[in-house]
Amino acid sequence: MLVYHQDPAEIYYYNTNISLHYYNTNISLHYYNTNISLHYYNTNISLHYYNTNISLHYYNTNISLHYYSTNISLHYYNTNISLHYYNKNISLHYYNTNISLHYYNTNISLHCRK
């Protein structure tokens, strides 16, 4: 469903919800305790799939993903990505960029400039 001017739409499928706002847009989806929320122009997506979450902000962007205790968060233009996969984390900042990765008690951190 596509809804304009901050009008919500909702769908339920096995305890599933989708809500979409276009221009200050939100989508939330629940599929087996799954959620997606999307905001486009100040955008957010959050997805839960077996305790999974993705959140996306585009232009001041964030993505967070949880997949079996997994998280990804992304900020694009002042960007951050954080990923947790079995106690795994990645965080990325693009333009004043940072990446940190944890994989079975492993860490990588990256700082990058334009």
Coordinates of C-alpha atoms in Angstrom, one line a residue:
M1 CA 0.0 0.0 0.0
L2 CA 1.2 3.5 -0.8
V3 CA -0.2 6.4 1.2
Y4 CA 0.6 10.1 0.6
H5 CA 0.7 13.1 3.0
Q6 CA 1.4 11.1 6.1
D7 CA -1.6 8.9 5.7
P8 CA -1.0 5.4 7.2
A9 CA -1.6 2.0 5.7
E10 CA -1.6 -1.2 7.7
I11 CA -1.5 -4.8 6.6
Y12 CA -1.6 -7.8 9.0
Y13 CA -0.3 -11.2 7.9
Y14 CA 0.5 -13.7 10.6
N15 CA 0.7 -10.9 13.2
T16 CA 2.1 -8.8 10.4
N17 CA 1.8 -5.0 10.1
I18 CA 2.8 -2.6 7.3
S19 CA 2.3 1.1 7.6
L20 CA 3.6 3.5 5.0
H21 CA 4.0 7.2 5.0
Y22 CA 5.3 8.8 1.8
Y23 CA 7.0 12.1 2.3
N24 CA 7.9 11.7 5.9
T25 CA 7.1 8.0 5.1
N26 CA 6.8 5.1 7.4
I27 CA 6.5 1.4 6.7
S28 CA 6.2 -1.1 9.5
L29 CA 6.0 -4.8 8.7
H30 CA 5.5 -7.6 11.2
Y31 CA 6.0 -11.1 9.9
Y32 CA 6.5 -13.7 12.7
N33 CA 7.3 -10.9 15.1
T34 CA 8.7 -8.9 12.1
N35 CA 8.6 -5.2 11.7
I36 CA 9.6 -2.9 8.8
S37 CA 9.2 0.9 9.2
L38 CA 10.2 3.2 6.3
H39 CA 10.6 6.9 6.3
Y40 CA 11.6 8.4 2.9
Y41 CA 13.1 11.9 3.2
N42 CA 13.9 11.6 6.8
T43 CA 13.4 7.9 6.2
N44 CA 13.2 5.0 8.5
I45 CA 12.9 1.2 7.9
S46 CA 12.7 -1.2 10.8
L47 CA 12.5 -4.9 10.1
H48 CA 12.0 -7.6 12.7
Y49 CA 12.3 -11.2 11.5
Y50 CA 12.7 -13.7 14.2
N51 CA 13.7 -10.8 16.6
T52 CA 15.2 -9.0 13.5
N53 CA 15.2 -5.3 13.1
I54 CA 16.1 -3.0 10.2
S55 CA 15.7 0.7 10.5
L56 CA 16.7 3.0 7.6
H57 CA 17.0 6.8 7.4
Y58 CA 17.8 8.2 4.0
Y59 CA 19.2 11.7 4.1
N60 CA 20.3 11.5 7.8
T61 CA 19.8 7.7 7.2
N62 CA 19.8 4.9 9.6
I63 CA 19.5 1.1 9.1
S64 CA 19.3 -1.2 12.0
L65 CA 19.0 -5.0 11.4
H66 CA 18.5 -7.7 14.0
Y67 CA 18.8 -11.2 12.8
Y68 CA 19.1 -13.7 15.6
S69 CA 20.3 -10.9 17.8
T70 CA 21.7 -9.1 14.8
N71 CA 21.8 -5.3 14.3
I72 CA 22.6 -3.1 11.3
S73 CA 22.3 0.7 11.6
L74 CA 23.1 2.9 8.6
H75 CA 23.4 6.7 8.4
Y76 CA 24.0 7.9 4.9
Y77 CA 25.4 11.5 4.8
N78 CA 26.5 11.5 8.4
T79 CA 26.2 7.7 8.0
N80 CA 26.3 4.9 10.5
I81 CA 26.0 1.1 10.0
S82 CA 26.0 -1.2 13.0
L83 CA 25.6 -4.9 12.5
H84 CA 25.2 -7.6 15.2
Y85 CA 25.2 -11.1 14.0
Y86 CA 25.7 -13.7 16.8
N87 CA 27.2 -10.9 18.9
K88 CA 28.5 -9.2 15.8
N89 CA 28.5 -5.4 15.3
I90 CA 29.3 -3.2 12.3
S91 CA 29.0 0.5 12.5
L92 CA 29.7 2.7 9.5
H93 CA 29.9 6.4 9.1
Y94 CA 30.3 7.6 5.6
Y95 CA 31.6 11.2 5.2
N96 CA 33.3 11.3 8.6
T97 CA 32.9 7.5 8.5
N98 CA 33.3 4.8 11.1
I99 CA 33.0 1.0 10.8
S100 CA 33.1 -1.2 13.9
L101 CA 32.7 -5.0 13.5
H102 CA 32.2 -7.6 16.2
Y103 CA 32.2 -11.2 15.1
Y104 CA 32.5 -13.8 17.8
N105 CA 34.1 -11.2 20.1
T106 CA 35.9 -9.6 17.1
N107 CA 36.1 -5.8 16.6
I108 CA 37.0 -3.8 13.5
S109 CA 36.7 0.0 13.6
L110 CA 37.2 2.1 10.5
H111 CA 37.3 5.9 10.2
C112 CA 37.2 7.4 6.7
R113 CA 37.1 11.0 5.6
K114 CA 35.9 12.4 2.3

